Coordinates of C-alpha atoms in Angstrom, one line a residue:
M1 CA -39.3 38.8 12.5
S2 CA -37.4 36.5 14.9
N3 CA -35.2 37.6 17.9
L4 CA -31.6 36.7 18.6
W5 CA -30.1 35.7 21.9
I6 CA -26.6 36.5 22.8
S7 CA -25.1 34.6 25.9
D8 CA -23.3 36.6 28.5
E9 CA -20.5 34.6 29.9
Q10 CA -20.0 36.4 33.3
S11 CA -23.6 36.5 34.4
E12 CA -24.7 33.3 32.5
T13 CA -27.6 35.2 31.1
T14 CA -28.8 35.8 27.6
C15 CA -29.1 39.1 25.9
L16 CA -32.2 39.7 23.6
I17 CA -31.5 41.8 20.4
S18 CA -34.8 42.8 18.7
P19 CA -34.9 43.1 14.9
N20 CA -35.9 46.7 15.1
Q21 CA -32.4 47.4 16.6
S22 CA -30.8 46.6 13.3
R23 CA -29.7 50.2 12.7
T24 CA -29.2 51.2 16.3
P25 CA -25.9 52.3 17.5
L26 CA -23.8 49.9 19.5
S27 CA -24.3 51.8 22.7
T28 CA -27.9 50.9 22.8
F29 CA -27.0 47.2 23.5
N30 CA -26.6 48.1 27.1
R31 CA -30.4 48.3 27.2
Y32 CA -31.6 44.8 26.9
R33 CA -33.7 42.3 28.8
K34 CA -31.8 39.4 30.7
I35 CA -33.2 36.0 30.8
K36 CA -31.5 33.0 32.4
R37 CA -29.7 30.6 30.0
A38 CA -31.6 27.5 31.1
Q39 CA -35.0 29.2 30.5
I40 CA -33.9 30.0 26.9
E41 CA -32.8 26.5 26.3
L42 CA -36.1 25.2 27.6
E43 CA -38.2 27.5 25.4
T44 CA -36.3 27.0 22.2
S45 CA -35.5 23.3 22.6
I46 CA -32.0 24.0 21.4
M47 CA -29.1 22.7 23.6
L48 CA -26.0 24.8 23.7
G49 CA -22.8 22.7 23.9
D50 CA -20.0 23.2 26.3
D51 CA -17.7 24.2 23.5
D52 CA -19.9 27.1 22.4
T53 CA -18.0 30.3 22.3
V54 CA -19.6 33.3 24.2
I55 CA -19.5 36.5 22.4
P56 CA -19.1 39.5 24.5
T57 CA -21.0 42.6 23.5
S58 CA -17.9 44.6 22.8
N59 CA -17.4 42.5 19.7
I60 CA -20.9 42.6 18.2
T61 CA -21.5 44.9 15.3
I62 CA -24.6 45.5 13.3
S63 CA -24.8 45.8 9.5
N64 CA -26.6 48.9 8.1
T65 CA -28.2 46.9 5.2
A66 CA -31.3 44.8 5.4
P67 CA -31.8 42.1 6.4
A68 CA -30.5 42.7 9.9
M69 CA -27.3 40.9 10.5
V70 CA -25.2 40.4 13.7
H71 CA -21.5 39.7 12.9
A72 CA -19.0 38.4 15.7
E73 CA -15.5 37.6 15.2
Q74 CA -13.1 36.2 17.8
S75 CA -10.5 34.0 16.2
S76 CA -9.4 32.5 12.9
R77 CA -10.6 29.1 13.6
S78 CA -13.5 27.3 11.8
S79 CA -16.5 29.4 10.9
L80 CA -20.1 28.4 11.3
K81 CA -22.9 30.2 9.7
Y82 CA -26.5 30.2 10.6
R83 CA -29.6 32.2 9.7
G84 CA -32.5 32.9 12.0
T85 CA -35.9 31.7 11.1
N86 CA -39.3 32.5 12.3
G87 CA -39.9 31.2 15.6
S88 CA -36.2 30.4 16.4
N89 CA -35.3 32.5 19.5
C90 CA -31.8 31.2 20.2
I91 CA -28.8 30.3 18.1
A92 CA -25.4 29.3 19.3
L93 CA -22.4 31.3 18.3
T94 CA -19.2 29.6 17.6
D95 CA -15.9 31.4 16.8
S96 CA -16.9 33.5 13.7
D97 CA -20.5 33.5 13.0
E98 CA -22.8 35.5 10.7
I99 CA -26.5 35.3 11.7
T100 CA -29.1 36.8 9.4
I101 CA -32.4 37.7 11.2
D102 CA -34.7 37.0 8.3
E103 CA -37.8 34.7 8.6
A104 CA -37.7 34.1 4.9
S105 CA -34.3 32.4 5.1
A106 CA -33.3 29.0 6.3
P107 CA -30.2 27.8 8.0
I108 CA -27.2 27.5 5.6
E109 CA -24.3 25.0 5.7
S110 CA -21.8 24.7 8.5
R111 CA -18.3 24.3 7.5
Y112 CA -15.6 22.4 9.6
D113 CA -11.8 22.4 9.3
D114 CA -9.9 19.4 8.1
F115 CA -9.3 16.7 10.7
H116 CA -12.0 18.0 13.0
T117 CA -15.0 16.3 14.5
I118 CA -18.5 17.5 13.7
D119 CA -20.9 18.8 16.4
W120 CA -23.7 16.2 16.2
Q121 CA -26.1 18.0 18.4
R122 CA -25.7 21.5 16.8
D123 CA -26.0 20.0 13.2
L124 CA -29.2 18.0 14.2
A125 CA -30.6 21.1 15.9
R126 CA -30.0 23.0 12.7
D127 CA -31.9 20.3 10.8
R128 CA -34.9 20.7 13.2
L129 CA -34.8 24.5 12.5
R130 CA -34.7 23.8 8.8
H131 CA -37.7 21.5 9.1
K132 CA -39.7 24.0 11.2
F133 CA -39.0 26.6 8.4
I134 CA -40.3 24.2 5.7
V135 CA -43.4 23.3 7.7
K136 CA -44.3 27.0 8.2
R137 CA -44.0 27.5 4.4
S138 CA -46.1 24.6 3.5
K139 CA -49.3 26.4 3.7
T140 CA -48.8 27.7 0.1
P141 CA -49.0 25.4 -2.9
F142 CA -45.3 25.8 -3.6
G143 CA -44.5 25.3 0.1
K144 CA -46.4 22.0 0.1
L145 CA -44.5 20.9 -3.1
S146 CA -41.2 21.9 -1.4
S147 CA -42.2 19.9 1.6
L148 CA -42.9 16.8 -0.3
W149 CA -39.6 17.0 -2.2
D150 CA -37.8 17.5 1.1
A151 CA -39.5 14.5 2.5
G152 CA -38.6 12.3 -0.5
S153 CA -35.1 13.8 -1.2
G154 CA -33.4 11.1 0.9
W155 CA -35.0 8.3 -1.1
A156 CA -34.1 10.0 -4.4
C157 CA -30.6 10.4 -3.4
V158 CA -30.0 6.8 -2.3
L159 CA -31.7 5.7 -5.5
M160 CA -29.1 7.7 -7.5
V161 CA -26.3 6.2 -5.3
G162 CA -27.5 2.7 -5.9
L163 CA -27.7 3.2 -9.7
A164 CA -24.3 4.6 -9.9
A165 CA -22.6 2.2 -7.6
G166 CA -24.0 -0.9 -9.4
T167 CA -22.9 0.7 -12.8
I168 CA -19.4 1.4 -11.5
A169 CA -18.9 -1.9 -10.0
G170 CA -20.0 -3.7 -13.2
I171 CA -17.5 -1.5 -15.3
I172 CA -14.6 -2.3 -12.7
D173 CA -15.4 -6.1 -12.8
I174 CA -15.5 -6.1 -16.6
G175 CA -12.4 -4.0 -17.0
A176 CA -10.4 -5.9 -14.4
R177 CA -11.2 -9.3 -16.1
W178 CA -10.3 -7.9 -19.7
M179 CA -7.0 -6.4 -18.5
S180 CA -6.1 -9.4 -16.4
D181 CA -6.3 -11.6 -19.6
L182 CA -4.4 -9.0 -21.5
K183 CA -1.2 -10.1 -19.8
D184 CA -1.5 -13.5 -21.5
G185 CA -2.7 -12.4 -24.9
V186 CA -5.6 -11.0 -26.8
C187 CA -8.6 -12.0 -28.8
A188 CA -7.5 -11.7 -32.4
D189 CA -10.9 -11.0 -34.0
R190 CA -12.5 -9.2 -31.1
F191 CA -9.9 -7.4 -28.9
W192 CA -12.5 -6.1 -26.5
L193 CA -13.4 -9.6 -25.3
D194 CA -11.6 -11.3 -22.4
R195 CA -10.4 -14.9 -22.9
E196 CA -13.5 -16.7 -21.7
H197 CA -16.0 -14.6 -23.9
C198 CA -13.6 -14.8 -26.8
C199 CA -13.8 -18.6 -26.7
W200 CA -17.5 -18.6 -26.3
S201 CA -17.9 -16.3 -29.3
A202 CA -15.8 -18.7 -31.3
N203 CA -18.2 -21.6 -30.4
D204 CA -15.4 -23.4 -28.6
S205 CA -17.3 -26.0 -26.5
V206 CA -14.2 -26.7 -24.2
Y207 CA -12.7 -23.7 -22.6
K208 CA -11.4 -24.3 -19.1
D209 CA -7.5 -24.6 -19.0
A210 CA -7.6 -25.8 -22.6
D211 CA -6.2 -24.0 -25.6
C212 CA -8.7 -21.9 -27.4
A213 CA -8.2 -21.3 -31.1
A214 CA -9.7 -17.8 -31.1
W215 CA -7.2 -16.6 -28.3
T216 CA -3.8 -15.5 -29.4
S217 CA -0.9 -15.3 -27.1
W218 CA 1.7 -12.5 -27.3
P219 CA 4.4 -14.9 -28.7
E220 CA 2.0 -16.0 -31.3
M221 CA 1.3 -12.5 -32.2
M222 CA 5.0 -12.2 -33.0
Q223 CA 4.9 -15.3 -35.2
F224 CA 6.4 -17.7 -32.6
Y225 CA 4.2 -20.8 -32.5
E226 CA 6.5 -23.4 -31.3
R227 CA 6.3 -24.1 -27.6
N228 CA 10.2 -24.0 -26.9
F229 CA 12.3 -22.3 -24.3
F230 CA 12.4 -19.0 -26.2
Y231 CA 8.5 -19.0 -26.4
Y232 CA 8.0 -19.2 -22.7
V233 CA 10.8 -16.6 -21.9
L234 CA 8.9 -14.3 -24.3
E235 CA 5.6 -15.1 -22.7
L236 CA 7.2 -14.4 -19.2
F237 CA 8.4 -11.1 -20.5
F238 CA 5.1 -9.9 -21.6
Y239 CA 3.4 -11.2 -18.5
C240 CA 5.7 -9.3 -16.2
G241 CA 5.8 -6.3 -18.4
W242 CA 2.0 -5.8 -18.5
S243 CA 1.9 -6.3 -14.7
V244 CA 4.6 -3.6 -14.0
L245 CA 3.0 -1.3 -16.5
M246 CA -0.4 -1.5 -14.9
T247 CA 0.9 -0.9 -11.5
G248 CA 3.3 1.9 -12.5
V249 CA 0.4 3.8 -14.1
T250 CA -1.6 3.2 -11.0
V251 CA 0.9 4.4 -8.4
A252 CA 1.8 7.4 -10.6
L253 CA -2.0 8.5 -10.8
V254 CA -2.3 8.0 -7.0
K255 CA 0.8 9.9 -6.2
V256 CA 0.1 12.9 -8.4
F257 CA -3.6 13.3 -8.3
A258 CA -5.1 11.5 -5.4
P259 CA -2.9 10.3 -2.5
Y260 CA -6.2 9.3 -0.6
A261 CA -7.0 6.8 -3.4
C262 CA -4.5 4.2 -2.1
G263 CA -5.4 1.4 0.3
S264 CA -8.6 -0.2 1.2
G265 CA -10.4 2.8 2.6
I266 CA -12.7 1.0 5.1
P267 CA -10.9 2.3 8.3
E268 CA -11.1 5.8 7.1
I269 CA -14.8 5.4 6.1
K270 CA -15.4 4.2 9.6
C271 CA -13.8 7.3 11.0
I272 CA -15.8 9.6 8.7
L273 CA -19.1 7.9 9.5
S274 CA -18.3 8.5 13.2
G275 CA -18.1 12.3 12.6
F276 CA -14.6 13.0 11.5
I277 CA -13.7 15.2 8.8
I278 CA -11.2 14.3 6.1
R279 CA -11.2 16.9 3.2
G280 CA -10.9 15.3 -0.1
Y281 CA -11.2 11.7 1.0
L282 CA -14.6 11.3 -0.7
G283 CA -13.9 13.9 -3.5
K284 CA -14.3 13.4 -7.1
W285 CA -10.7 13.1 -7.8
T286 CA -10.3 10.4 -5.3
F287 CA -13.3 8.6 -7.0
I288 CA -12.0 8.8 -10.5
I289 CA -8.3 7.9 -9.7
K290 CA -9.4 5.0 -7.3
S291 CA -11.8 3.7 -10.0
V292 CA -9.1 3.5 -12.7
G293 CA -6.4 2.4 -10.3
L294 CA -8.5 -0.4 -8.9
I295 CA -9.0 -1.8 -12.4
L296 CA -5.3 -1.8 -13.1
A297 CA -4.1 -3.0 -9.8
S298 CA -6.7 -5.9 -9.8
A299 CA -5.6 -6.9 -13.3
S300 CA -1.9 -6.6 -12.5
G301 CA -1.8 -9.9 -10.6
L302 CA -0.9 -8.4 -7.2
N303 CA -2.5 -10.2 -4.3
L304 CA -5.1 -7.7 -3.4
G305 CA -8.9 -7.3 -3.9
K306 CA -11.3 -4.8 -5.0
E307 CA -14.1 -5.5 -2.5
G308 CA -12.8 -3.1 0.3
P309 CA -12.1 -0.2 -2.1
M310 CA -15.7 -0.6 -3.5
V311 CA -17.0 0.6 -0.2
H312 CA -14.8 3.6 -0.5
L313 CA -16.0 4.3 -4.1
A314 CA -19.7 3.9 -3.0
C315 CA -19.2 6.4 -0.2
C316 CA -17.4 8.8 -2.8
I317 CA -20.5 8.5 -4.9
G318 CA -22.8 9.2 -1.9
N319 CA -20.8 12.2 -0.9
I320 CA -20.9 13.7 -4.5
F321 CA -24.5 13.2 -4.9
S322 CA -25.4 14.6 -1.5
Y323 CA -24.4 18.1 -2.7
L324 CA -27.4 17.9 -5.2
F325 CA -29.7 17.9 -2.1
P326 CA -29.1 20.8 0.3
K327 CA -30.8 18.9 3.1
Y328 CA -27.8 16.5 3.2
G329 CA -25.0 18.5 1.4
S330 CA -25.1 21.4 3.9
N331 CA -25.4 19.3 7.0
E332 CA -22.6 17.0 7.9
A333 CA -24.7 15.0 10.4
K334 CA -27.4 14.4 7.8
K335 CA -24.8 13.6 5.2
R336 CA -23.8 10.6 7.4
E337 CA -27.2 9.0 6.6
I338 CA -26.4 9.0 2.9
L339 CA -22.9 7.8 3.5
S340 CA -24.2 4.8 5.7
A341 CA -26.4 3.8 2.7
S342 CA -23.5 4.1 0.4
A343 CA -21.4 1.8 2.5
A344 CA -24.2 -0.8 2.3
A345 CA -24.3 -0.5 -1.4
G346 CA -20.6 -1.0 -1.7
V347 CA -20.7 -4.2 0.2
S348 CA -23.7 -5.3 -1.8
V349 CA -21.9 -4.9 -5.2
A350 CA -18.8 -6.4 -3.7
F351 CA -20.3 -9.7 -2.4
G352 CA -23.7 -9.6 -4.0
A353 CA -25.4 -9.5 -0.6
P354 CA -27.7 -6.5 0.0
I355 CA -28.7 -7.6 3.4
G356 CA -25.1 -8.2 4.3
G357 CA -24.4 -4.7 3.2
V358 CA -27.0 -3.3 5.6
L359 CA -25.6 -5.4 8.5
F360 CA -22.1 -4.2 7.7
S361 CA -23.1 -0.6 7.7
L362 CA -25.2 -1.1 10.9
E363 CA -22.8 -3.2 12.9
E364 CA -19.3 -2.1 11.8
A365 CA -19.2 1.2 9.9
S366 CA -21.9 3.6 11.1
Y367 CA -22.0 5.6 14.3
Y368 CA -25.4 7.4 13.7
F369 CA -27.9 4.9 12.2
P370 CA -31.5 5.8 12.8
L371 CA -34.4 3.5 11.6
K372 CA -35.2 5.3 8.5
T373 CA -31.5 5.0 7.5
M374 CA -31.8 1.3 7.7
W375 CA -34.6 1.1 5.2
R376 CA -32.8 3.5 2.9
S377 CA -29.7 1.6 3.1
F378 CA -31.4 -1.6 2.2
F379 CA -33.1 0.1 -0.8
C380 CA -29.8 1.5 -1.9
A381 CA -28.0 -1.8 -1.6
L382 CA -30.9 -3.6 -3.4
I383 CA -30.9 -1.2 -6.4
A384 CA -27.1 -1.5 -6.6
G385 CA -27.3 -5.3 -6.6
I386 CA -30.0 -5.3 -9.4
I387 CA -27.9 -3.1 -11.6
L388 CA -25.0 -5.3 -11.1
R389 CA -27.1 -8.4 -12.0
I390 CA -28.4 -6.7 -15.1
M391 CA -24.8 -5.8 -16.2
N392 CA -23.9 -9.6 -15.5
P393 CA -20.1 -8.9 -15.3
F394 CA -19.2 -12.5 -14.3
G395 CA -21.2 -14.0 -17.2
S396 CA -23.0 -16.3 -14.7
D397 CA -26.2 -14.3 -14.0
Q398 CA -24.8 -14.1 -10.4
T399 CA -23.8 -11.0 -8.5
S400 CA -21.2 -12.8 -6.4
L401 CA -17.7 -14.0 -7.2
F402 CA -18.8 -17.7 -6.9
H403 CA -21.9 -19.8 -6.4
V404 CA -22.0 -22.9 -4.2
D405 CA -24.6 -25.6 -4.3
Y406 CA -25.4 -26.8 -0.7
S407 CA -27.8 -29.5 -1.8
M408 CA -25.4 -32.3 -0.8
K409 CA -25.9 -33.9 2.6
W410 CA -23.2 -33.9 5.2
T411 CA -22.6 -36.1 8.3
F412 CA -21.7 -35.3 11.8
V413 CA -18.2 -36.7 11.4
E414 CA -17.5 -34.0 8.8
L415 CA -17.5 -31.4 11.6
I416 CA -14.0 -32.6 12.6
P417 CA -12.2 -31.5 9.4
F418 CA -14.4 -28.3 9.3
A419 CA -13.1 -27.5 12.9
G420 CA -9.5 -28.2 11.7
L421 CA -10.0 -25.8 8.8
G422 CA -11.2 -23.1 11.1
L423 CA -8.3 -23.7 13.3
F424 CA -5.9 -23.4 10.4
G425 CA -7.5 -20.1 9.2
G426 CA -7.1 -18.7 12.6
I427 CA -3.4 -19.5 12.7
I428 CA -2.9 -18.3 9.2
G429 CA -4.7 -15.0 10.0
S430 CA -2.6 -14.5 13.2
L431 CA 0.5 -15.1 11.3
F432 CA -0.4 -12.7 8.6
I433 CA -1.3 -9.9 11.0
W434 CA 1.9 -10.3 12.9
A435 CA 4.2 -10.4 9.8
N436 CA 2.4 -7.5 8.2
I437 CA 2.7 -5.3 11.2
K438 CA 6.4 -6.2 11.4
W439 CA 6.8 -5.3 7.7
C440 CA 4.9 -2.0 7.9
R441 CA 7.1 -0.9 10.9
F442 CA 10.2 -1.8 8.9
R443 CA 8.9 0.1 5.8
K444 CA 8.2 3.2 8.1
A445 CA 11.7 3.2 9.7
N446 CA 13.4 2.5 6.4
K447 CA 14.1 5.7 4.5
T448 CA 14.5 4.0 1.1
L449 CA 11.1 2.3 1.1
G450 CA 9.3 5.1 3.1
S451 CA 10.3 7.8 0.7
N452 CA 10.0 5.9 -2.5
P453 CA 6.5 4.2 -2.7
V454 CA 6.8 4.0 -6.5
K455 CA 9.9 1.8 -6.4
E456 CA 8.4 -0.3 -3.7
V457 CA 5.2 -0.9 -5.8
L458 CA 7.2 -1.7 -9.0
V459 CA 9.5 -4.1 -7.1
V460 CA 6.7 -5.9 -5.4
T461 CA 4.8 -6.2 -8.8
L462 CA 7.8 -7.6 -10.6
I463 CA 8.5 -10.3 -7.9
T464 CA 4.8 -11.2 -7.8
A465 CA 4.6 -11.5 -11.6
F466 CA 7.7 -13.6 -11.9
V467 CA 7.0 -15.9 -9.1
S468 CA 3.3 -16.4 -9.9
Y469 CA 4.0 -17.2 -13.6
F470 CA 5.3 -20.6 -12.9
N471 CA 2.4 -21.9 -10.8
P472 CA -0.9 -22.3 -12.6
Y473 CA -3.0 -21.3 -9.7
T474 CA -1.1 -18.1 -8.7
R475 CA -0.8 -17.1 -12.4
R476 CA -4.7 -16.8 -12.4
S477 CA -6.4 -13.7 -10.9
S478 CA -7.6 -14.3 -7.3
S479 CA -11.3 -14.0 -8.5
S480 CA -10.9 -16.6 -11.2
L481 CA -9.0 -18.8 -8.8
I482 CA -11.8 -18.7 -6.3
R483 CA -14.4 -19.6 -8.9
Q484 CA -12.3 -22.5 -10.2
L485 CA -11.8 -24.0 -6.8
F486 CA -15.5 -23.8 -5.9
D487 CA -16.6 -25.4 -9.2
R488 CA -17.6 -29.1 -9.2
C489 CA -16.0 -31.3 -11.8
G490 CA -17.9 -32.2 -14.8
P491 CA -17.4 -33.7 -18.3
E492 CA -16.2 -30.4 -19.7
D493 CA -13.3 -30.4 -17.1
F494 CA -11.6 -33.6 -18.3
M495 CA -8.3 -31.6 -19.1
M496 CA -8.1 -30.1 -15.6
D497 CA -5.6 -31.7 -13.2
L498 CA -8.0 -31.0 -10.3
C499 CA -10.6 -33.3 -11.9
D500 CA -8.3 -36.2 -12.9
Y501 CA -10.0 -39.0 -11.2
Q502 CA -9.6 -42.7 -12.1
N503 CA -13.2 -43.7 -11.8
K504 CA -15.4 -41.3 -13.7
T505 CA -19.0 -42.4 -14.0
F506 CA -20.4 -40.0 -16.5
S507 CA -21.6 -39.7 -20.0
F508 CA -21.7 -36.4 -22.1
D509 CA -25.4 -36.5 -21.8
K510 CA -25.7 -37.0 -17.9
V511 CA -23.3 -36.4 -15.2
D512 CA -23.4 -38.7 -12.2
D513 CA -23.5 -37.0 -8.8
N514 CA -20.6 -39.1 -7.9
Y515 CA -18.4 -38.0 -10.7
H516 CA -15.4 -37.2 -8.6
T517 CA -15.7 -39.8 -5.9
G518 CA -13.2 -42.2 -7.4
E519 CA -9.6 -42.7 -6.6
L520 CA -7.3 -39.8 -7.0
G521 CA -5.4 -39.6 -10.4
A522 CA -2.0 -38.4 -11.1
G523 CA -3.4 -34.9 -12.2
V524 CA -5.0 -34.5 -8.7
H525 CA -1.7 -35.4 -7.0
S526 CA 0.0 -32.8 -9.1
A527 CA -2.5 -30.2 -8.5
F528 CA -2.4 -30.9 -4.8
I529 CA 1.4 -30.0 -4.7
D530 CA 0.7 -26.9 -6.9
L531 CA -2.1 -25.7 -4.5
I532 CA 0.2 -26.1 -1.4
M533 CA 2.9 -24.0 -3.1
A534 CA 0.2 -21.5 -4.2
L535 CA -1.0 -21.2 -0.7
I536 CA 2.6 -20.5 0.7
I537 CA 3.2 -18.0 -2.2
K538 CA 0.0 -16.0 -1.7
L539 CA 0.5 -15.8 2.0
I540 CA 4.0 -14.4 1.7
L541 CA 3.3 -12.1 -1.2
T542 CA 0.1 -10.8 0.6
I543 CA 2.2 -9.8 3.6
F544 CA 4.5 -7.5 1.4
T545 CA 1.5 -6.3 -0.8
F546 CA -1.0 -5.0 1.7
G547 CA 0.0 -1.5 2.5
I548 CA 1.6 -0.3 -0.8
K549 CA 0.4 2.8 -2.4
V550 CA -2.2 1.4 -4.8
P551 CA -5.9 0.7 -4.2
A552 CA -6.0 -2.5 -2.5
G553 CA -8.4 -4.6 -0.4
L554 CA -7.7 -7.7 1.6
F555 CA -11.0 -9.6 1.4
V556 CA -10.3 -11.5 -1.9
P557 CA -6.8 -12.7 -1.0
S558 CA -8.1 -13.9 2.2
L559 CA -11.0 -15.7 0.4
A560 CA -8.4 -17.2 -2.1
M561 CA -6.2 -18.6 0.7
G562 CA -9.2 -19.9 2.4
A563 CA -10.5 -21.6 -0.7
I564 CA -7.1 -23.1 -1.4
A565 CA -6.9 -24.6 2.1
G566 CA -10.5 -25.8 1.8
R567 CA -9.8 -27.5 -1.6
L568 CA -6.7 -29.1 -0.1
L569 CA -8.7 -30.4 2.9
G570 CA -11.4 -31.7 0.6
I571 CA -9.0 -33.6 -1.6
T572 CA -7.3 -35.1 1.5
V573 CA -10.6 -36.3 3.0
E574 CA -11.8 -37.5 -0.4
G575 CA -8.7 -39.6 -0.9
I576 CA -9.0 -41.0 2.7
A577 CA -12.7 -41.9 2.2
A578 CA -12.0 -43.4 -1.2
S579 CA -9.2 -45.6 0.3
L580 CA -11.3 -46.7 3.2
Q581 CA -14.2 -47.6 1.0
V582 CA -12.0 -49.7 -1.2
R583 CA -10.5 -51.5 1.9
W584 CA -14.0 -52.0 3.4
K585 CA -15.2 -53.6 0.2
F586 CA -12.1 -55.9 0.0
V587 CA -12.7 -57.0 3.7
A588 CA -16.4 -57.6 3.0
F589 CA -15.5 -59.7 0.0
Q590 CA -13.1 -61.8 1.9

C-alpha cells in the first residue's frame, strides 16, 4: 500500500498519512511525521506547482469503506481526481480532490473547466505515474500484453485518425463538386455524377467549356431549349436560388446545432494545442455540422475554401478517437500529441502534402511536440494522403487541387516579372487585411449585422451569385478555376478563349511544346479582360465573405486570386515576347 503526503502551508512541511489510518478518527492526524517539502519532491520526482492548493487538516476526512480514501473540499472550482499507485508517495491536491490509496488502481482523468488552461507539468507527471503502474504490472502475462498495447496505442490512434481524415476529405471533395455543378443543371441519365464525369460517361471527347449532350441545364429540364433572354433569366434564377438555399441550410445548422462550426478553425486549434480548453469545439456535433456545412458552403459559390476547415475536422476526429484510448483521452497533455498528428493529417488531405502537414503542425500549430509525435504525425498524414489518393476525388490520380509540370526551362530575366508578381501579392494581401478588419469592426458595431448573422449570410450569397453569374471565371468554383488556370493549352481546348492563339503548331496525334507561343488571338484578349474583372470581383467579395457564420477558409480564395494574377502576367509577358520575336525577325530579314 502507498502513502499519501498532505502539504502544510504554514510550516511548509508535508504530513504523512499511512494506509492503516483509513479508519482512524480525525483526531489522530495530529500524530504524524513531518518531512520538508523539498525532500518529498526530490524523493518522488513530482513537481508541485505554485498554484497547488494546500489542504489544511481540518478539512480532511476519511471514508469508512475500502479502499482508503482521503477527500478534501475547499471551493466549487475545477475538480482534479487522482489515485495513488504503488510507489507514489506524493500527490498534489488542487481545489476538490479525491485520492484513492490503492496500489491496484491507476490515475484517472483530470477535468478542467471551460476556457481554462491545462497544467502541463501535472498532467505529464500523472502520465509518468501511470507508466510506472503499468511497468510494475508487466511481470504477469496479462500485464505484458497490457504494456505492449499501451506502447502501441498511439500508433493505433493516429492510424485510425489518418484513415478517417482521408475518407472524410474525399467525401467532402466529391460532394462539393457535385453540388457545385447542381447550380447549373443535372446529369439526366445519372444524376449522381457531376458535369465532368457525366460527359466522360457519355463518351464525349470534348468537355472543357463546351456543351455536353449528356448534361441538362435547368431551363432545358423545363423544356426551354432556345438560348434567348428568358432562358438566361431562368438559368440565373436557378443559379442564385441553389446558392441561397445551400448557404441558408448551412447557417441554420451552424446556428442551431454547432455555433463553433463556423469560420476556419485554425486560430482556435492553435490555442487548443497550446493547452487551452474550449469545450465542444472538437466535439461530435461540431464535426458533423462542419462536414455537412463545408460541402454546402463550398458548393454555393461563396469566395471561401475548405482547406482551413479540414484541419479543424481532422482535429475533431483526433479528439473523438482519443477517448477510445484512456492513455490519451484521460490526459489533456497527452491528448495534444494526437491533436498535433491530426492537424498534420488535415493539411495533408487539404493540399496533398504529408511532409507539409508535419511542418505546419511543428512550426505553426503545436506547442508541445516531442520527437515521437513527429513520426506519428508523418505516419498519420501519410495514411490520410494515401486514402485520399485511393478515393481520387479530383479524377486525376492526384491528391492536390492542381498539378504543375516544371520541366520547362526558365531564364534569369524571368525573375523580374516573378518579383513583380510577388510585389503585387503583398500589396493585395495588405489591402485585403486592412479592408477585412474595417468590415469586421463595422459588423461588430452594427446591431443589424451583428445580431442577424443569417440575414448577412443570405445577402452576401445572393450578391455573390448574381455578380459571379455574368463572368465565366467567377461563375466557376474556386477549385475548378485554379485547375483551369494551371492547365496548359492543348488540342482539346480549341474552344477556350484562354487558348485562342493565332499560330497553333499541333496535330490531333501530337502536340508541339510551343502550342501557345503564337500571337494572341481575339479570345485571349477577351479572356484577359474577364480575368481582370474576376480578380477585382473576387477580392471585393472575399473581403465581405470571410467572417460570416459558415464554415469558411481563406486558402483557396487566396490561391485563386494569385492564380488569376499569375495567368494575367503570363499572358502579358507572352504577348510581349511574341511581339519582340516578330519584330526581331523582321529586322533580321531587312
